[in-house]
Amino acid sequence: SSPTFHRARSEVILATVTSNISRILPGDTILENWADAGLIRVSVVSGVVQTLLVSELDRRLGTLVATDLRAVETSLRLSLAL
């Protein structure tokens, strides 16, 4: 979510990350650099965008490296027809 979004709302926009890679669906992105992102298992970013209240966030699990972030952005653009 952008800083402008956060100033006006109490939610964040996110895509979930899971280590369940047995079923990859259109829009999902397998993270090539999952360990560099601070994750403990091979992971996939879901192609489903959601909102969540900031108060419901527990902690940050990691930070995607630039190449994985670009791959997620590309997948989301295709999923959302942007």
mmCIF file of N, CA and C in Angstrom:
data_model
loop_
_atom_site.group_PDB
_atom_site.id
_atom_site.type_symbol
_atom_site.label_atom_id
_atom_site.label_comp_id
_atom_site.label_asym_id
_atom_site.label_seq_id
_atom_site.Cartn_x
_atom_site.Cartn_y
_atom_site.Cartn_z
ATOM 1 N N SER A 1 0.846 -1.188 0.000
ATOM 2 C CA SER A 1 0.000 0.000 0.000
ATOM 3 C C SER A 1 0.888 1.247 0.000
ATOM 4 N N SER A 2 0.388 2.298 -0.581
ATOM 5 C CA SER A 2 1.165 3.536 -0.675
ATOM 6 C C SER A 2 0.994 4.399 0.575
ATOM 7 N N PRO A 3 1.937 5.302 0.818
ATOM 8 C CA PRO A 3 1.801 6.219 1.958
ATOM 9 C C PRO A 3 0.504 7.039 1.883
ATOM 10 N N THR A 4 0.104 7.459 0.690
ATOM 11 C CA THR A 4 -1.149 8.206 0.533
ATOM 12 C C THR A 4 -2.334 7.363 0.996
ATOM 13 N N PHE A 5 -2.353 6.112 0.631
ATOM 14 C CA PHE A 5 -3.409 5.190 1.050
ATOM 15 C C PHE A 5 -3.432 5.077 2.571
ATOM 16 N N HIS A 6 -2.256 4.930 3.177
ATOM 17 C CA HIS A 6 -2.172 4.739 4.632
ATOM 18 C C HIS A 6 -2.605 5.970 5.420
ATOM 19 N N ARG A 7 -2.372 7.156 4.885
ATOM 20 C CA ARG A 7 -2.781 8.366 5.604
ATOM 21 C C ARG A 7 -4.299 8.461 5.732
ATOM 22 N N ALA A 8 -5.016 7.885 4.783
ATOM 23 C CA ALA A 8 -6.467 8.031 4.769
ATOM 24 C C ALA A 8 -7.206 6.808 5.293
ATOM 25 N N ARG A 9 -6.536 5.688 5.443
ATOM 26 C CA ARG A 9 -7.221 4.442 5.799
ATOM 27 C C ARG A 9 -6.504 3.702 6.927
ATOM 28 N N SER A 10 -7.251 2.784 7.528
ATOM 29 C CA SER A 10 -6.671 1.961 8.594
ATOM 30 C C SER A 10 -6.384 0.539 8.106
ATOM 31 N N GLU A 11 -6.408 0.336 6.772
ATOM 32 C CA GLU A 11 -6.112 -0.972 6.206
ATOM 33 C C GLU A 11 -4.816 -0.929 5.389
ATOM 34 N N VAL A 12 -4.302 -2.124 5.122
ATOM 35 C CA VAL A 12 -3.209 -2.284 4.172
ATOM 36 C C VAL A 12 -3.724 -3.158 3.032
ATOM 37 N N ILE A 13 -3.136 -2.991 1.858
ATOM 38 C CA ILE A 13 -3.437 -3.850 0.722
ATOM 39 C C ILE A 13 -2.302 -4.857 0.636
ATOM 40 N N LEU A 14 -2.646 -6.134 0.518
ATOM 41 C CA LEU A 14 -1.599 -7.150 0.518
ATOM 42 C C LEU A 14 -1.972 -8.346 -0.332
ATOM 43 N N ALA A 15 -0.972 -9.127 -0.639
ATOM 44 C CA ALA A 15 -1.135 -10.453 -1.235
ATOM 45 C C ALA A 15 -0.456 -11.417 -0.273
ATOM 46 N N THR A 16 -1.113 -12.496 0.037
ATOM 47 C CA THR A 16 -0.565 -13.414 1.029
ATOM 48 C C THR A 16 0.609 -14.216 0.473
ATOM 49 N N VAL A 17 1.462 -14.658 1.376
ATOM 50 C CA VAL A 17 2.605 -15.516 1.052
ATOM 51 C C VAL A 17 2.372 -16.842 1.760
ATOM 52 N N THR A 18 2.555 -17.934 1.027
ATOM 53 C CA THR A 18 2.364 -19.257 1.610
ATOM 54 C C THR A 18 3.490 -20.190 1.175
ATOM 55 N N SER A 19 3.747 -21.183 1.999
ATOM 56 C CA SER A 19 4.739 -22.203 1.625
ATOM 57 C C SER A 19 4.058 -23.400 0.966
ATOM 58 N N ASN A 20 2.748 -23.348 0.784
ATOM 59 C CA ASN A 20 2.016 -24.413 0.092
ATOM 60 C C ASN A 20 2.151 -24.188 -1.413
ATOM 61 N N ILE A 21 3.138 -24.837 -1.987
ATOM 62 C CA ILE A 21 3.403 -24.645 -3.418
ATOM 63 C C ILE A 21 2.860 -25.806 -4.250
ATOM 64 N N SER A 22 2.007 -26.631 -3.661
ATOM 65 C CA SER A 22 1.479 -27.800 -4.375
ATOM 66 C C SER A 22 0.439 -27.412 -5.424
ATOM 67 N N ARG A 23 -0.133 -26.246 -5.313
ATOM 68 C CA ARG A 23 -1.160 -25.812 -6.271
ATOM 69 C C ARG A 23 -0.912 -24.360 -6.649
ATOM 70 N N ILE A 24 -0.241 -24.141 -7.746
ATOM 71 C CA ILE A 24 0.036 -22.796 -8.234
ATOM 72 C C ILE A 24 -1.063 -22.421 -9.225
ATOM 73 N N LEU A 25 -1.718 -21.319 -8.975
ATOM 74 C CA LEU A 25 -2.820 -20.859 -9.811
ATOM 75 C C LEU A 25 -2.405 -19.637 -10.621
ATOM 76 N N PRO A 26 -3.147 -19.323 -11.674
ATOM 77 C CA PRO A 26 -2.835 -18.109 -12.443
ATOM 78 C C PRO A 26 -2.775 -16.882 -11.526
ATOM 79 N N GLY A 27 -1.746 -16.103 -11.711
ATOM 80 C CA GLY A 27 -1.535 -14.912 -10.878
ATOM 81 C C GLY A 27 -0.601 -15.136 -9.713
ATOM 82 N N ASP A 28 -0.381 -16.396 -9.331
ATOM 83 C CA ASP A 28 0.540 -16.711 -8.242
ATOM 84 C C ASP A 28 1.979 -16.583 -8.740
ATOM 85 N N THR A 29 2.886 -16.259 -7.821
ATOM 86 C CA THR A 29 4.295 -16.091 -8.177
ATOM 87 C C THR A 29 5.164 -16.886 -7.211
ATOM 88 N N ILE A 30 5.905 -17.853 -7.738
ATOM 89 C CA ILE A 30 6.863 -18.589 -6.903
ATOM 90 C C ILE A 30 8.064 -17.682 -6.673
ATOM 91 N N LEU A 31 8.459 -17.538 -5.421
ATOM 92 C CA LEU A 31 9.590 -16.678 -5.078
ATOM 93 C C LEU A 31 10.895 -17.425 -5.299
ATOM 94 N N GLU A 32 11.713 -16.915 -6.187
ATOM 95 C CA GLU A 32 13.004 -17.529 -6.485
ATOM 96 C C GLU A 32 14.011 -17.291 -5.361
ATOM 97 N N ASN A 33 13.893 -16.148 -4.709
ATOM 98 C CA ASN A 33 14.859 -15.742 -3.675
ATOM 99 C C ASN A 33 14.199 -15.709 -2.295
ATOM 100 N N TRP A 34 13.461 -16.754 -1.995
ATOM 101 C CA TRP A 34 12.694 -16.795 -0.755
ATOM 102 C C TRP A 34 13.586 -16.693 0.479
ATOM 103 N N ALA A 35 14.734 -17.338 0.479
ATOM 104 C CA ALA A 35 15.630 -17.279 1.651
ATOM 105 C C ALA A 35 16.176 -15.863 1.838
ATOM 106 N N ASP A 36 16.515 -15.194 0.729
ATOM 107 C CA ASP A 36 17.003 -13.811 0.811
ATOM 108 C C ASP A 36 15.923 -12.871 1.335
ATOM 109 N N ALA A 37 14.659 -13.269 1.173
ATOM 110 C CA ALA A 37 13.545 -12.458 1.662
ATOM 111 C C ALA A 37 13.295 -12.684 3.154
ATOM 112 N N GLY A 38 14.018 -13.626 3.749
ATOM 113 C CA GLY A 38 13.852 -13.910 5.171
ATOM 114 C C GLY A 38 12.838 -14.999 5.451
ATOM 115 N N LEU A 39 12.406 -15.720 4.407
ATOM 116 C CA LEU A 39 11.438 -16.802 4.589
ATOM 117 C C LEU A 39 12.173 -18.108 4.841
ATOM 118 N N ILE A 40 11.526 -19.045 5.521
ATOM 119 C CA ILE A 40 12.204 -20.278 5.910
ATOM 120 C C ILE A 40 11.924 -21.446 4.967
ATOM 121 N N ARG A 41 10.992 -21.262 4.024
ATOM 122 C CA ARG A 41 10.663 -22.313 3.053
ATOM 123 C C ARG A 41 10.425 -21.690 1.689
ATOM 124 N N VAL A 42 10.517 -22.522 0.662
ATOM 125 C CA VAL A 42 10.097 -22.092 -0.670
ATOM 126 C C VAL A 42 8.675 -21.574 -0.543
ATOM 127 N N SER A 43 8.402 -20.418 -1.132
ATOM 128 C CA SER A 43 7.107 -19.778 -0.938
ATOM 129 C C SER A 43 6.555 -19.220 -2.232
ATOM 130 N N VAL A 44 5.264 -18.965 -2.207
ATOM 131 C CA VAL A 44 4.565 -18.391 -3.351
ATOM 132 C C VAL A 44 3.729 -17.211 -2.855
ATOM 133 N N VAL A 45 3.674 -16.159 -3.669
ATOM 134 C CA VAL A 45 2.800 -15.019 -3.386
ATOM 135 C C VAL A 45 1.509 -15.252 -4.147
ATOM 136 N N SER A 46 0.403 -15.186 -3.446
ATOM 137 C CA SER A 46 -0.903 -15.399 -4.053
ATOM 138 C C SER A 46 -1.241 -14.266 -5.009
ATOM 139 N N GLY A 47 -1.930 -14.600 -6.084
ATOM 140 C CA GLY A 47 -2.391 -13.596 -7.034
ATOM 141 C C GLY A 47 -3.673 -12.917 -6.603
ATOM 142 N N VAL A 48 -4.105 -13.160 -5.371
ATOM 143 C CA VAL A 48 -5.322 -12.559 -4.840
ATOM 144 C C VAL A 48 -4.944 -11.401 -3.921
ATOM 145 N N VAL A 49 -5.441 -10.215 -4.240
ATOM 146 C CA VAL A 49 -5.158 -9.028 -3.434
ATOM 147 C C VAL A 49 -6.262 -8.884 -2.388
ATOM 148 N N GLN A 50 -5.859 -8.532 -1.168
ATOM 149 C CA GLN A 50 -6.795 -8.407 -0.059
ATOM 150 C C GLN A 50 -6.509 -7.130 0.722
ATOM 151 N N THR A 51 -7.436 -6.766 1.590
ATOM 152 C CA THR A 51 -7.164 -5.707 2.555
ATOM 153 C C THR A 51 -7.239 -6.314 3.951
ATOM 154 N N LEU A 52 -6.475 -5.710 4.848
ATOM 155 C CA LEU A 52 -6.440 -6.162 6.234
ATOM 156 C C LEU A 52 -6.249 -4.937 7.107
ATOM 157 N N LEU A 53 -6.922 -4.910 8.243
ATOM 158 C CA LEU A 53 -6.726 -3.803 9.170
ATOM 159 C C LEU A 53 -5.291 -3.804 9.683
ATOM 160 N N VAL A 54 -4.696 -2.646 9.770
ATOM 161 C CA VAL A 54 -3.326 -2.526 10.280
ATOM 162 C C VAL A 54 -3.232 -3.147 11.671
ATOM 163 N N SER A 55 -4.268 -2.984 12.468
ATOM 164 C CA SER A 55 -4.261 -3.520 13.834
ATOM 165 C C SER A 55 -4.222 -5.052 13.862
ATOM 166 N N GLU A 56 -4.538 -5.704 12.747
ATOM 167 C CA GLU A 56 -4.518 -7.164 12.688
ATOM 168 C C GLU A 56 -3.170 -7.724 12.234
ATOM 169 N N LEU A 57 -2.262 -6.850 11.809
ATOM 170 C CA LEU A 57 -0.934 -7.298 11.415
ATOM 171 C C LEU A 57 -0.128 -7.644 12.657
ATOM 172 N N ASP A 58 0.586 -8.747 12.577
ATOM 173 C CA ASP A 58 1.392 -9.179 13.711
ATOM 174 C C ASP A 58 2.832 -8.704 13.558
ATOM 175 N N ARG A 59 3.454 -9.062 12.423
ATOM 176 C CA ARG A 59 4.844 -8.689 12.192
ATOM 177 C C ARG A 59 5.164 -8.868 10.716
ATOM 178 N N ARG A 60 6.247 -8.274 10.298
ATOM 179 C CA ARG A 60 6.743 -8.444 8.933
ATOM 180 C C ARG A 60 7.597 -9.703 8.902
ATOM 181 N N LEU A 61 7.310 -10.562 7.943
ATOM 182 C CA LEU A 61 8.059 -11.813 7.844
ATOM 183 C C LEU A 61 9.351 -11.663 7.066
ATOM 184 N N GLY A 62 9.407 -10.686 6.171
ATOM 185 C CA GLY A 62 10.592 -10.497 5.362
ATOM 186 C C GLY A 62 10.347 -9.406 4.338
ATOM 187 N N THR A 63 11.299 -9.243 3.443
ATOM 188 C CA THR A 63 11.212 -8.244 2.383
ATOM 189 C C THR A 63 11.658 -8.881 1.082
ATOM 190 N N LEU A 64 10.827 -8.784 0.054
ATOM 191 C CA LEU A 64 11.172 -9.381 -1.232
ATOM 192 C C LEU A 64 12.348 -8.664 -1.867
ATOM 193 N N VAL A 65 13.208 -9.427 -2.518
ATOM 194 C CA VAL A 65 14.285 -8.816 -3.297
ATOM 195 C C VAL A 65 13.660 -8.248 -4.566
ATOM 196 N N ALA A 66 14.371 -7.339 -5.217
ATOM 197 C CA ALA A 66 13.821 -6.593 -6.354
ATOM 198 C C ALA A 66 13.312 -7.493 -7.473
ATOM 199 N N THR A 67 14.049 -8.552 -7.793
ATOM 200 C CA THR A 67 13.615 -9.405 -8.910
ATOM 201 C C THR A 67 12.311 -10.137 -8.598
ATOM 202 N N ASP A 68 12.151 -10.599 -7.367
ATOM 203 C CA ASP A 68 10.897 -11.253 -6.989
ATOM 204 C C ASP A 68 9.757 -10.237 -6.925
ATOM 205 N N LEU A 69 10.039 -9.032 -6.434
ATOM 206 C CA LEU A 69 9.008 -8.008 -6.379
ATOM 207 C C LEU A 69 8.513 -7.670 -7.789
ATOM 208 N N ARG A 70 9.440 -7.557 -8.744
ATOM 209 C CA ARG A 70 9.041 -7.289 -10.135
ATOM 210 C C ARG A 70 8.194 -8.435 -10.692
ATOM 211 N N ALA A 71 8.542 -9.662 -10.349
ATOM 212 C CA ALA A 71 7.762 -10.817 -10.811
ATOM 213 C C ALA A 71 6.348 -10.792 -10.224
ATOM 214 N N VAL A 72 6.226 -10.434 -8.955
ATOM 215 C CA VAL A 72 4.908 -10.324 -8.324
ATOM 216 C C VAL A 72 4.113 -9.201 -8.989
ATOM 217 N N GLU A 73 4.745 -8.060 -9.221
ATOM 218 C CA GLU A 73 4.068 -6.944 -9.883
ATOM 219 C C GLU A 73 3.558 -7.363 -11.253
ATOM 220 N N THR A 74 4.369 -8.067 -12.015
ATOM 221 C CA THR A 74 3.964 -8.524 -13.351
ATOM 222 C C THR A 74 2.769 -9.468 -13.260
ATOM 223 N N SER A 75 2.818 -10.406 -12.325
ATOM 224 C CA SER A 75 1.710 -11.342 -12.155
ATOM 225 C C SER A 75 0.421 -10.631 -11.763
ATOM 226 N N LEU A 76 0.534 -9.656 -10.853
ATOM 227 C CA LEU A 76 -0.660 -8.932 -10.428
ATOM 228 C C LEU A 76 -1.228 -8.078 -11.560
ATOM 229 N N ARG A 77 -0.356 -7.476 -12.361
ATOM 230 C CA ARG A 77 -0.829 -6.701 -13.513
ATOM 231 C C ARG A 77 -1.627 -7.579 -14.476
ATOM 232 N N LEU A 78 -1.119 -8.783 -14.723
ATOM 233 C CA LEU A 78 -1.833 -9.706 -15.601
ATOM 234 C C LEU A 78 -3.159 -10.133 -14.989
ATOM 235 N N SER A 79 -3.145 -10.453 -13.694
ATOM 236 C CA SER A 79 -4.378 -10.897 -13.004
ATOM 237 C C SER A 79 -5.451 -9.811 -12.992
ATOM 238 N N LEU A 80 -5.002 -8.567 -12.798
ATOM 239 C CA LEU A 80 -5.948 -7.447 -12.679
ATOM 240 C C LEU A 80 -6.204 -6.739 -13.998
ATOM 241 N N ALA A 81 -5.564 -7.218 -15.064
ATOM 242 C CA ALA A 81 -5.692 -6.623 -16.399
ATOM 243 C C ALA A 81 -5.333 -5.140 -16.377
ATOM 244 N N LEU A 82 -4.203 -4.818 -15.745
ATOM 245 C CA LEU A 82 -3.744 -3.426 -15.673
ATOM 246 C C LEU A 82 -2.749 -3.133 -16.767
#
